[in-house]
Coordinates of C-alpha atoms and ligand atoms in Angstrom, one line a residue:
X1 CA 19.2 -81.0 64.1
X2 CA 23.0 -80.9 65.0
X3 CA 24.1 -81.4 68.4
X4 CA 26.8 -78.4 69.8
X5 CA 28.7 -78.2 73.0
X6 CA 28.9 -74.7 74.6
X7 CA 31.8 -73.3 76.0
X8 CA 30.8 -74.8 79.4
X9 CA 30.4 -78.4 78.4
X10 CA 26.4 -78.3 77.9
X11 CA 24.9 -80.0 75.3
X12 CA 22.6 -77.8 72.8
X13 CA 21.2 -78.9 69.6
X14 CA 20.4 -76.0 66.7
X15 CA 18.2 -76.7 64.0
X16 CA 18.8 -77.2 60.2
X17 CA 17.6 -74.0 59.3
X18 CA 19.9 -72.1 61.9
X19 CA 23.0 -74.4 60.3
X20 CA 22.0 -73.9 57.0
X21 CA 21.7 -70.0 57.7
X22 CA 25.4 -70.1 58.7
X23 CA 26.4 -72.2 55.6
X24 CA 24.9 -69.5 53.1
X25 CA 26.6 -66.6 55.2
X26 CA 30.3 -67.7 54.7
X27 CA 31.9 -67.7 51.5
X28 CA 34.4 -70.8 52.3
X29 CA 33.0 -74.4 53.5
X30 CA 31.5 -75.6 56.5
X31 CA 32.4 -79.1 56.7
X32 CA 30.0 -81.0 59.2
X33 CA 30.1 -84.5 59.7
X34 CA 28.5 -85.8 56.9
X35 CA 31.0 -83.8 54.3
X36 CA 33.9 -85.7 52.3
X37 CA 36.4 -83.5 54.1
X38 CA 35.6 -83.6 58.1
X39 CA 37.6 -86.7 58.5
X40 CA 40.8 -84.7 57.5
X41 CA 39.8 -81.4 58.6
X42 CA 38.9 -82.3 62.1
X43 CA 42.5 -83.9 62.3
X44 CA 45.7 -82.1 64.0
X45 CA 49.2 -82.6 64.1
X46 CA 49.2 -84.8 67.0
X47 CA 47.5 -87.7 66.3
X48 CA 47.1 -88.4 69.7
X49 CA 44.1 -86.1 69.7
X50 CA 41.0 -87.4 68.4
X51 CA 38.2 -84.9 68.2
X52 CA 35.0 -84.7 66.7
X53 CA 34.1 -81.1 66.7
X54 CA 30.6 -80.5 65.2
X55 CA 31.0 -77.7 63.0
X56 CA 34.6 -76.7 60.6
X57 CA 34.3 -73.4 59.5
X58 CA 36.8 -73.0 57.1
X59 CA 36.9 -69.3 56.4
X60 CA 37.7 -67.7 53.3
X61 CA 38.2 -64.3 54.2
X62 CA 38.0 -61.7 57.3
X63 CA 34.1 -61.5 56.7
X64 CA 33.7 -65.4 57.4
X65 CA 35.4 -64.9 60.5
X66 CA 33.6 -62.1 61.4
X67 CA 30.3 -64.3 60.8
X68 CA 31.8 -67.5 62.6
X69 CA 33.0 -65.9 65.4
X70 CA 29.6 -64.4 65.6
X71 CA 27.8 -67.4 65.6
X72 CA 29.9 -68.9 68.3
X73 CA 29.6 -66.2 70.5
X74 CA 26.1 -66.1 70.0
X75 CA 25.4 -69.9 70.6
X76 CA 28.1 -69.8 73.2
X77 CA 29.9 -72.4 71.4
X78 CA 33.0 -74.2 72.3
X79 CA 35.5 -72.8 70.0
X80 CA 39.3 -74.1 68.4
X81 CA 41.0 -71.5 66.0
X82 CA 43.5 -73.5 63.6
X83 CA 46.2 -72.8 61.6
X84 CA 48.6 -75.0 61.2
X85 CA 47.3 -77.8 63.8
X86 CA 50.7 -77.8 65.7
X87 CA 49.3 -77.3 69.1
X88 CA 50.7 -80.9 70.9
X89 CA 47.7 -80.3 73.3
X90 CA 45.7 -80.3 70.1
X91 CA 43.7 -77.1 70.9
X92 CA 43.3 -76.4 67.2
X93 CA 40.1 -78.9 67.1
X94 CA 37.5 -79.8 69.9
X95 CA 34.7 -82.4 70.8
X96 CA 31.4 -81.1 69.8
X97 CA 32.1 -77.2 69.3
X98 CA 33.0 -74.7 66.3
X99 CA 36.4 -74.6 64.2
X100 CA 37.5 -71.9 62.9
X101 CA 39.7 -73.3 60.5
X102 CA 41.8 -70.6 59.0
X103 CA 44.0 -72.8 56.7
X104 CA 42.8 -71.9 53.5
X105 CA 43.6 -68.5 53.8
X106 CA 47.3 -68.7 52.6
X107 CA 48.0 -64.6 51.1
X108 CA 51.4 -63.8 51.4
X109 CA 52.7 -59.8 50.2
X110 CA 56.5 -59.2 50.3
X111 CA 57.4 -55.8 50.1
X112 CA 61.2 -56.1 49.2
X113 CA 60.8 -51.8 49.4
X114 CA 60.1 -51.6 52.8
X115 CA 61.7 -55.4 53.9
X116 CA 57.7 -56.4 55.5
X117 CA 55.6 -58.7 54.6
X118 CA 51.9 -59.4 55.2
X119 CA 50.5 -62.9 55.5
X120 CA 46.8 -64.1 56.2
X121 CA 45.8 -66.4 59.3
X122 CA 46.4 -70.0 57.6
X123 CA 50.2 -69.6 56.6
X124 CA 52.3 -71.9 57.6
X125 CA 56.5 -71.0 57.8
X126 CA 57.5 -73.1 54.5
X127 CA 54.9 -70.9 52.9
X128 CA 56.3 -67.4 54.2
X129 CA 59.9 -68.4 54.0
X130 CA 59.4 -69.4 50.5
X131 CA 57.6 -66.3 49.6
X132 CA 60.8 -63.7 51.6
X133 CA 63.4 -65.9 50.6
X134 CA 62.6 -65.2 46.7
X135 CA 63.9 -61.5 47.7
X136 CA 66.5 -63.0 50.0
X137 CA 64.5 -62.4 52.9
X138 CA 63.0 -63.8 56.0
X139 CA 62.0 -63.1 59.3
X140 CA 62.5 -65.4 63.0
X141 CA 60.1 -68.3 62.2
X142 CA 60.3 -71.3 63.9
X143 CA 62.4 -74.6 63.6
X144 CA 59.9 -77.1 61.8
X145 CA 58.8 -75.8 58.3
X146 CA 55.1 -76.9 58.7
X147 CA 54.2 -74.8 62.3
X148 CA 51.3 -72.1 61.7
X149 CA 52.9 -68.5 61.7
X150 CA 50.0 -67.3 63.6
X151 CA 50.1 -69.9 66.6
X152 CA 54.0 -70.0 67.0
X153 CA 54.0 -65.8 66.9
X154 CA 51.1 -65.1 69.3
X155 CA 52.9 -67.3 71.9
X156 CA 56.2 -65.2 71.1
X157 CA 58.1 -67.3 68.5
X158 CA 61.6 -69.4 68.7
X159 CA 63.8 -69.8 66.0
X160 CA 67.1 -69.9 64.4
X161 CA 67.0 -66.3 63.8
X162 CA 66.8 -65.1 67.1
X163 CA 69.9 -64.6 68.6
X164 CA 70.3 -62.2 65.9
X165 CA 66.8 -60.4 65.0
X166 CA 64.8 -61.7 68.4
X167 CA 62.0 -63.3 69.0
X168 CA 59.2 -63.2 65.9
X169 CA 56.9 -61.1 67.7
X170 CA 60.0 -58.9 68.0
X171 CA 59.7 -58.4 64.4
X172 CA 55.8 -58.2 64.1
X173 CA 54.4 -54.6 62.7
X174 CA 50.7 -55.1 62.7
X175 CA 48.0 -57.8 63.4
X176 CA 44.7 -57.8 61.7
X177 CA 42.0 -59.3 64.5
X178 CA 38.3 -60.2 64.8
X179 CA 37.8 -59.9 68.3
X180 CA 35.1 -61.8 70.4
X181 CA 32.5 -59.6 69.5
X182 CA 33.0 -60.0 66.3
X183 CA 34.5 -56.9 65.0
X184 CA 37.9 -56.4 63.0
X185 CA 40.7 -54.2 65.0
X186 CA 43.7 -53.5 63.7
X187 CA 46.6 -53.9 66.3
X188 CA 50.1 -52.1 65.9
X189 CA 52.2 -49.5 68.5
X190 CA 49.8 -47.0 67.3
X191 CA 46.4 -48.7 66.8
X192 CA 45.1 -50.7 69.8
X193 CA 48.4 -50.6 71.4
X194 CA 47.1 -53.0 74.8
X195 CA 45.8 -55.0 72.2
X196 CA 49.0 -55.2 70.2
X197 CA 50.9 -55.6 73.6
X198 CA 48.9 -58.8 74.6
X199 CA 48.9 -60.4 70.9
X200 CA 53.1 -60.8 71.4
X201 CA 53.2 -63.1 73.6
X202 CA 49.8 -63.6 75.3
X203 CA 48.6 -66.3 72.7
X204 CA 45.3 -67.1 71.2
X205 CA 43.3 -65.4 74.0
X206 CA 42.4 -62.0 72.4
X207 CA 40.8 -62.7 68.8
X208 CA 41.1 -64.5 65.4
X209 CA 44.0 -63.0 63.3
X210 CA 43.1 -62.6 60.4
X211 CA 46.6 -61.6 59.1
X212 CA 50.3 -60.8 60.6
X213 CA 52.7 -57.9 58.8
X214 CA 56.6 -58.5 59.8
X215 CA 59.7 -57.1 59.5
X216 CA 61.9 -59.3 57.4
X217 CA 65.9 -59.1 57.3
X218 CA 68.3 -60.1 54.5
X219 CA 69.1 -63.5 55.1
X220 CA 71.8 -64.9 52.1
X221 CA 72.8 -68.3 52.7
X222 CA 73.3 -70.0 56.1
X223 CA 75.5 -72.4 58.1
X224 CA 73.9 -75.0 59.8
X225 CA 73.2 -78.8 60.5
X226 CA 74.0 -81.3 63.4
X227 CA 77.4 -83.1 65.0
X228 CA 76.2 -86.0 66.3
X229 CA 77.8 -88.5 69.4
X230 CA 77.3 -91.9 70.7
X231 CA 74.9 -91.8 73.9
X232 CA 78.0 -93.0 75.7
X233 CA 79.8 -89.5 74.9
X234 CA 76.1 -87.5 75.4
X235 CA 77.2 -86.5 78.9
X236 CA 80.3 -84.9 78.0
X237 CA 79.0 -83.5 74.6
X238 CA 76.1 -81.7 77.0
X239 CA 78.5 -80.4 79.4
X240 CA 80.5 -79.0 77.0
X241 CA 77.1 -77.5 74.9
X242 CA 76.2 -75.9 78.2
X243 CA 79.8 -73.7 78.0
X244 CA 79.8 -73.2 74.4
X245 CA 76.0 -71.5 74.5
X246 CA 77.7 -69.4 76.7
X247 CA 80.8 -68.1 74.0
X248 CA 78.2 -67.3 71.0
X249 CA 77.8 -64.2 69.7
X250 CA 74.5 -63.0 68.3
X251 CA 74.7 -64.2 64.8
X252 CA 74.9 -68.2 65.8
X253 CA 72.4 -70.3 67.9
X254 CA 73.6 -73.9 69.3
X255 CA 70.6 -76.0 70.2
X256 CA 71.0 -79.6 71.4
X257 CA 69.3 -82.7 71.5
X258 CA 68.8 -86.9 72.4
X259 CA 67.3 -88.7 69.9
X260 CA 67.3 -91.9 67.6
X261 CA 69.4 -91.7 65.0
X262 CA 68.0 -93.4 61.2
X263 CA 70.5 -96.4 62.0
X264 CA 68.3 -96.5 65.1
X265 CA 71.1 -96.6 67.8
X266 CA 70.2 -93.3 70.4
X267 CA 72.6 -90.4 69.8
X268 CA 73.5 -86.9 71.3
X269 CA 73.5 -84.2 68.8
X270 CA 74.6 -80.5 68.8
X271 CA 72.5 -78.7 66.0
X272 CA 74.1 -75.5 65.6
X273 CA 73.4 -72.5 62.7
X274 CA 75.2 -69.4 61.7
X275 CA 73.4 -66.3 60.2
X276 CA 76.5 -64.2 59.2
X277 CA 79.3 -64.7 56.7
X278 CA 79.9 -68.2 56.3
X279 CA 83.7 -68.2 57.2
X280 CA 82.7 -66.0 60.1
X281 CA 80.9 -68.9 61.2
X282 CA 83.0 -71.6 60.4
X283 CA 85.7 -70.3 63.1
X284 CA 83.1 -69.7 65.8
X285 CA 81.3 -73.4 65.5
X286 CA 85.1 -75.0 65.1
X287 CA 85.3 -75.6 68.9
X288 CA 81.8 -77.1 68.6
X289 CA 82.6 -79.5 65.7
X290 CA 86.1 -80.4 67.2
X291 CA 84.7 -81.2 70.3
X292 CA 85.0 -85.3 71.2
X293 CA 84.9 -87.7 68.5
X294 CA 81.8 -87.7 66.5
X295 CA 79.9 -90.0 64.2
X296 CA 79.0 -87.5 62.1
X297 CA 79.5 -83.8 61.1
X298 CA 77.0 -82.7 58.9
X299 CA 77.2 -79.0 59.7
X300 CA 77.5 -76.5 56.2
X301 CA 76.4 -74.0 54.0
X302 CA 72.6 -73.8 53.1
X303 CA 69.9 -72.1 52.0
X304 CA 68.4 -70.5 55.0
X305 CA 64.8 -72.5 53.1
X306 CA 67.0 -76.0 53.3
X307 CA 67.5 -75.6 57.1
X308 CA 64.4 -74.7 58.2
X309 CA 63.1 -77.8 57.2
X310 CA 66.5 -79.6 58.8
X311 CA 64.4 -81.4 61.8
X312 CA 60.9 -81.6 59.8
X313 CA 61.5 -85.9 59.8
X314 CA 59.6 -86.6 61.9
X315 CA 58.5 -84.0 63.7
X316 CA 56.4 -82.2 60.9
X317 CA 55.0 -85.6 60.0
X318 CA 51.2 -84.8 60.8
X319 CA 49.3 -87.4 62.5
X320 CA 52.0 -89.5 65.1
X321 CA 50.8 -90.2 68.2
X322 CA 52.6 -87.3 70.5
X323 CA 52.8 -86.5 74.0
X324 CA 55.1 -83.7 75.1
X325 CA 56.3 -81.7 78.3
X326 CA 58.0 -78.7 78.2
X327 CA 59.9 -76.0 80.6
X328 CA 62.4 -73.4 80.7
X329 CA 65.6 -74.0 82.6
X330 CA 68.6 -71.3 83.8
X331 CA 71.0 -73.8 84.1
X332 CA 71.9 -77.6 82.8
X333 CA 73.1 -78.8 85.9
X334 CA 75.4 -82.4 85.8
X335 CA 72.7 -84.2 87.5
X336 CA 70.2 -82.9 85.0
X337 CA 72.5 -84.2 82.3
X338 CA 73.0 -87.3 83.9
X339 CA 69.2 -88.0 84.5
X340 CA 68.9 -87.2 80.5
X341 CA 70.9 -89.3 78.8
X342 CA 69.9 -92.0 81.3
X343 CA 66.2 -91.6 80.1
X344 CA 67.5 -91.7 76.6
X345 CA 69.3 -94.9 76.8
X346 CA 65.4 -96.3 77.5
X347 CA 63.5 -94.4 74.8
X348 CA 60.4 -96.5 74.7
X349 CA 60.0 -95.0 70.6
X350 CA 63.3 -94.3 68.4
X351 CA 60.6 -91.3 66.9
X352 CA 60.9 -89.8 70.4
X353 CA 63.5 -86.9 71.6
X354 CA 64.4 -84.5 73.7
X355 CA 65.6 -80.8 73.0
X356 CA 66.8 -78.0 73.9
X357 CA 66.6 -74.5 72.2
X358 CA 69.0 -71.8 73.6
X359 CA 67.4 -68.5 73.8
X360 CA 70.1 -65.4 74.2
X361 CA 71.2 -62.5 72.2
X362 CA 68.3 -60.2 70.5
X363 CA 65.7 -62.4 71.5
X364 CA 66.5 -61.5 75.6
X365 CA 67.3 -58.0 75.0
X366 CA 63.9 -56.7 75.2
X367 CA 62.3 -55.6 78.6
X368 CA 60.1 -58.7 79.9
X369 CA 57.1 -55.9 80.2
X370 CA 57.6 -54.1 76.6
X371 CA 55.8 -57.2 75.6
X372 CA 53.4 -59.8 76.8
X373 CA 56.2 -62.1 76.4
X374 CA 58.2 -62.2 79.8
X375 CA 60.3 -64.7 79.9
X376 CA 63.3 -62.2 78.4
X377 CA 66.0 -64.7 80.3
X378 CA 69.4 -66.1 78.6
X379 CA 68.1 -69.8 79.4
X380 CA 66.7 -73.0 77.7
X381 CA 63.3 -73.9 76.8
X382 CA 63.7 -77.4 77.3
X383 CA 61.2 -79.9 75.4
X384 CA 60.4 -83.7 76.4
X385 CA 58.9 -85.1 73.4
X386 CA 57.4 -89.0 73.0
X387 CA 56.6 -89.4 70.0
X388 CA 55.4 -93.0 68.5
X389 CA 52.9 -94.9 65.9
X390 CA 51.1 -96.9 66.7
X391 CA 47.8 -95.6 68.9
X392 CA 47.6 -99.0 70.9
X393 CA 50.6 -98.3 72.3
X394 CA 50.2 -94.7 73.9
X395 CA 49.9 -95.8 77.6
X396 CA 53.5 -97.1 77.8
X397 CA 55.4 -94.3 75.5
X398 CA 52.9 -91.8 78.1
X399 CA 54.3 -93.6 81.0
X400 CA 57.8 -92.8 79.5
X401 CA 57.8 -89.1 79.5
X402 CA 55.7 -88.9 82.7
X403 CA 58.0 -91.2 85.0
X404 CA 61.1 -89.0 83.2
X405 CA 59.6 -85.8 83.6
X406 CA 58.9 -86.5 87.4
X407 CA 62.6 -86.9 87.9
X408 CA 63.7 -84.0 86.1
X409 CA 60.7 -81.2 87.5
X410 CA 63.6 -80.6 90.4
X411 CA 65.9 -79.5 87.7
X412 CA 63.7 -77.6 85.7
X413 CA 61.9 -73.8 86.6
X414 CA 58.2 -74.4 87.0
X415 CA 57.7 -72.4 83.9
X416 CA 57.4 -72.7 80.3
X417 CA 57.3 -71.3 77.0
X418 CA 53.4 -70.4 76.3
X419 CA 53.8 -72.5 73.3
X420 CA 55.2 -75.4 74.5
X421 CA 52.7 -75.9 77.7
X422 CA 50.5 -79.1 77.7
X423 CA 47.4 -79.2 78.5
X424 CA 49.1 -81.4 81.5
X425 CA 50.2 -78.5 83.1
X426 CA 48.5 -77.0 86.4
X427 CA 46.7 -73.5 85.8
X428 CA 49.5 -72.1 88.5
X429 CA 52.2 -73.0 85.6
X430 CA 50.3 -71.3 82.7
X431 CA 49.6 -68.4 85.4
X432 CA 53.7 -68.5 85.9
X433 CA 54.2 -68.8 82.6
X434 CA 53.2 -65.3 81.9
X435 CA 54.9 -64.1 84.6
X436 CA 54.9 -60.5 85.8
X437 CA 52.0 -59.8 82.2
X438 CA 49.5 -61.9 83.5
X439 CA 47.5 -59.6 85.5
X440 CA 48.1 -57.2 82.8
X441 CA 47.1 -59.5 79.8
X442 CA 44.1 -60.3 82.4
X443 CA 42.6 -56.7 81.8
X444 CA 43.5 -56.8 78.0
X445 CA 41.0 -59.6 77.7
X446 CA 38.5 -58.4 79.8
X447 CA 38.3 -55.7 77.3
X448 CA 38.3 -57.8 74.3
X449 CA 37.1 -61.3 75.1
X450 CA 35.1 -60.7 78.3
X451 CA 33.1 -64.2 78.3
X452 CA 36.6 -66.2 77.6
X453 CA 34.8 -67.3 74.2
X454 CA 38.6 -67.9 73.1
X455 CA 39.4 -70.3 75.9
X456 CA 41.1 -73.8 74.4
X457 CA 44.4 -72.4 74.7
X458 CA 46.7 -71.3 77.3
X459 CA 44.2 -69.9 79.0
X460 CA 44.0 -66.3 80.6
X461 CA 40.7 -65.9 82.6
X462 CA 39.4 -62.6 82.5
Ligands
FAD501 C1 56.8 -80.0 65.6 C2 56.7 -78.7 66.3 C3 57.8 -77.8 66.2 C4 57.7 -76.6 66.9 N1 58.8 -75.7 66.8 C5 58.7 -74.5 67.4 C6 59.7 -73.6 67.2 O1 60.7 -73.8 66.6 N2 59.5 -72.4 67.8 C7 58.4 -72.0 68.4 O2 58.3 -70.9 68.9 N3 57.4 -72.9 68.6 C8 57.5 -74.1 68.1 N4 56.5 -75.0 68.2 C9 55.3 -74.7 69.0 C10 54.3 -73.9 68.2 O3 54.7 -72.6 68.1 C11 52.9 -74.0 68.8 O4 52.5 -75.3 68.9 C12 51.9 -73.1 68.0 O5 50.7 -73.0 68.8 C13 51.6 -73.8 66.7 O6 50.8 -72.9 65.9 P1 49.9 -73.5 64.8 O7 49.2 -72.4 64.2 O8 50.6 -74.5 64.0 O9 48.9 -74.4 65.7 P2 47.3 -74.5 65.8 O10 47.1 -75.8 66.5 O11 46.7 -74.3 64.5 O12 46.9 -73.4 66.8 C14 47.3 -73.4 68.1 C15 46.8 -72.2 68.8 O13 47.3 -71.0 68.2 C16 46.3 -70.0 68.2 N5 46.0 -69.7 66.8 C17 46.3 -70.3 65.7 N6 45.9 -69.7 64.6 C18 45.3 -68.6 65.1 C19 44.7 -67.4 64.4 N7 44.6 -67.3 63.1 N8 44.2 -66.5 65.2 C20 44.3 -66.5 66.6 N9 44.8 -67.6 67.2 C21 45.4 -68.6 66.5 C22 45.1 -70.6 68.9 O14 45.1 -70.3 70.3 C23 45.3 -72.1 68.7 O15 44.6 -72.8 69.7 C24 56.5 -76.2 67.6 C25 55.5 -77.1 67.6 C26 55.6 -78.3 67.0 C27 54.4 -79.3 67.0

């Protein structure tokens, strides 16, 4: 007998021979408790979240997650889709339910022809970058090399490529989806096209993806890396950030950020990129890199592979402890400033930081309606993130961001970035969140997940 949880928190059990029926339907593994592998496959990014889900289906193909999504639906299961297991709120595992664990299915099909590529559900971006940048390609991915390409895109997708070719889901062709009854759609602007709408930008709500096809842009070599300042120059270096991000042209992105540096004294840092010719880029991040006096100027040329991977120590590193709060702000006012850098002069962990990325350019040229995505704003998604070791110690690093984040909400628009929500955050902030789509992306998954099976994620009720 295994013991389940459904969907609404009741305890079922299902016998051996129901389980074992499952087993022999899929063609990958499915890891319960007593298998070699459940201790690492129940485990996410955030090692803060310590679940024991039941049942790990890892699928090998669309047909085992046709068959696992069927057999949650039909035992009402609760139910985590994973790919790369960045979610901070750690909704890519569960207590008690089903996993479907996609990341095994790593396929990856550039077609230099046609500049697209098509990758399966379990990719990660270090995977698809390395497969497009063989042909000197590569589409808007995110900034850590290790993220899931199917969780970062269904919530829109940030990156350094933005400003230049928009959001990722600005650049997505086609989705491959088993929806919650267990059938595989094909989404695109001419198949499914509410469907298509909802996946950019609406999340995990609608379906498993089985694969994503992109567009993908020639990207040679890059500029980037970070110019980095004493906390006691951080409030200066952010004022003058805040009127820079407002000079760049498409082709550059200027994101910022109060951290520890590896000499373990707190720094500011401006970590600015360039995707155009490299001189071109030199004279538009000069007033960035002349600004003040910094301890360091490591901004250069670089594969476009090298700085995607730039802030992966440690923020890639699978298994901290995390505990993150996130929203989007129009303005850095000097009394948010001033209430940052004061919080980072008492970091309570040197691994903890806090970011912003600057969204402008291609990524906020599109209509906030033409996709699920509507937060089509020149603005900041702003990003508290404690970060620590050492389990024991969570309530105090916890305390940190929560007592900081209090003083900042004033500052900050009671919205964020899908991706970046915690599961902290009141259901009138997810609701927000989605602004003027969520009523639509409400009767999208009415049609297509009309029980909320797909519900451990920012959540749309139908
Ligand atoms: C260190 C770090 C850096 C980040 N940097 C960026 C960034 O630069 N830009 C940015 O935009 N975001 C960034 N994010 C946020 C990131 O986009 C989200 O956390 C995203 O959900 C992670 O996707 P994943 O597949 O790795 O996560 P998972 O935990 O595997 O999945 C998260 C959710 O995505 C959905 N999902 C995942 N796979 C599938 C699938 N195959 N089918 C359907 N739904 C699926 C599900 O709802 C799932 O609950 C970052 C997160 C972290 C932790």
């Amino acid at each position: 007998m295994t013991t389940l949880m459904t969907t609404d928190g009741v305890s079922i059990t299902l016998d051996d021979e129901t389980i074992t029926a499952f087993r022999s339907a899929l063609r990958g593994d499915l890891i319960l408790r007593d298998h070699a592998a459940y201790e690492s496959a129940r485990r996410v990014w955030n090692g803060n979240v310590d679940r024991r889900p039941a049942l790990i289906a890892r699928c090998a193909g669309v047909a085992d997650v046709q068959r696992a999504v069927s057999f949650g639906r039909t035992h009402s299961l609760r139910l985590s889709i994973r790919d790369g297991g960045h979610s901070a709120p750690g909704y890519g595992t569960n207590d008690g339910g089903l996993v479907i664990d996609m990341s095994t299915m790593k396929g990856i099909r550039v077609d230099p022809a046609s500049r697209t590529v098509r990758a399966e559900g379990g990719v990660i971006w270090r995977e698809l970058d390395h497969e497009t940048q063989a042909f000197g390609l590569a589409t808007t991915g995110g900034t850590v090399s290790n993220t899931g390409i199917v969780g970062l895109t269904l919530g829109g997708g940030l990156g350094w490529l933005m400003g230049k070719h928009g959001l990722t889901i600005d650049n997505l062709i086609s989705a491959d989806v088993v929806t919650a009854d267990g059938q595989f759609r094909k989404a695109s602007a001419s198949d499914h096209p509410d469907l298509f709408w909802a996946l950019r930008g609406g999340g995990g709500n609608f379906g498993v993806i089985t694969s994503l096809e992109y567009r993908v842009h020639e990207v040679p070599q890059v500029l980037g890396g970070l110019v980095l300042y004493p906390l006691d120059q951080a409030r200066d270096m952010l004022r003058f950030y805040r009127d820079f991000c407002a000079t760049l042209p498409d082709e550059a992105e200027a994101y910022a950020a109060l951290l520890t540096a590896p000499q373990g004294i707190p720094v500011g840092a401006m970590i600015l990129g360039y995707n155009g010719p490299i001189p071109d880029g030199e004279k538009i991040l000069a007033g960035a890199r002349q600004f003040g006096k910094p301890i360091a100027d490591l901004v250069g040329p670089m594969p476009y592979t090298a700085r995607q991977m730039m802030l992966d120590d440690p923020n890639a590193t699978h298994g901290l402890q995390r505990y993150w709060r996130s929203a989007l702000t129009e303005r850095l006012s000097d009394e948010l400033i001033d209430l940052l850098v004061e919080g980072a002069s008492k970091f309570s962990s040197p691994l903890s930081a806090i970011i912003f990325f600057y969204m402008h350019g291609a990524a906020v040229g599109v209509a906030p309606t033409d996709t699920a995505f509507a937060a089509r704003r020149t603005q900041w998604d702003f990003d508290l993130i404690g970060q620590w070791v050492n389990a024991a110690e969570s309530a105090s690093h916890i305390a940190w961001v929560k007592s900081l984040w209090d003083r900042l909400q004033p500052h900050l628009l009671g919205t964020a970035y899908v991706n970046h929500l915690s599961s902290d955050d009141r259901p009138e902030k997810v609701r927000a969140s989605f602004g003027q789509n969520y009523d639509r992306l409400r009767q999208v998954k009415r049609v297509y997940d009309p029980t909320n099976l797909f519900r451990l994620n920012a959540n749309i009720a139908p």
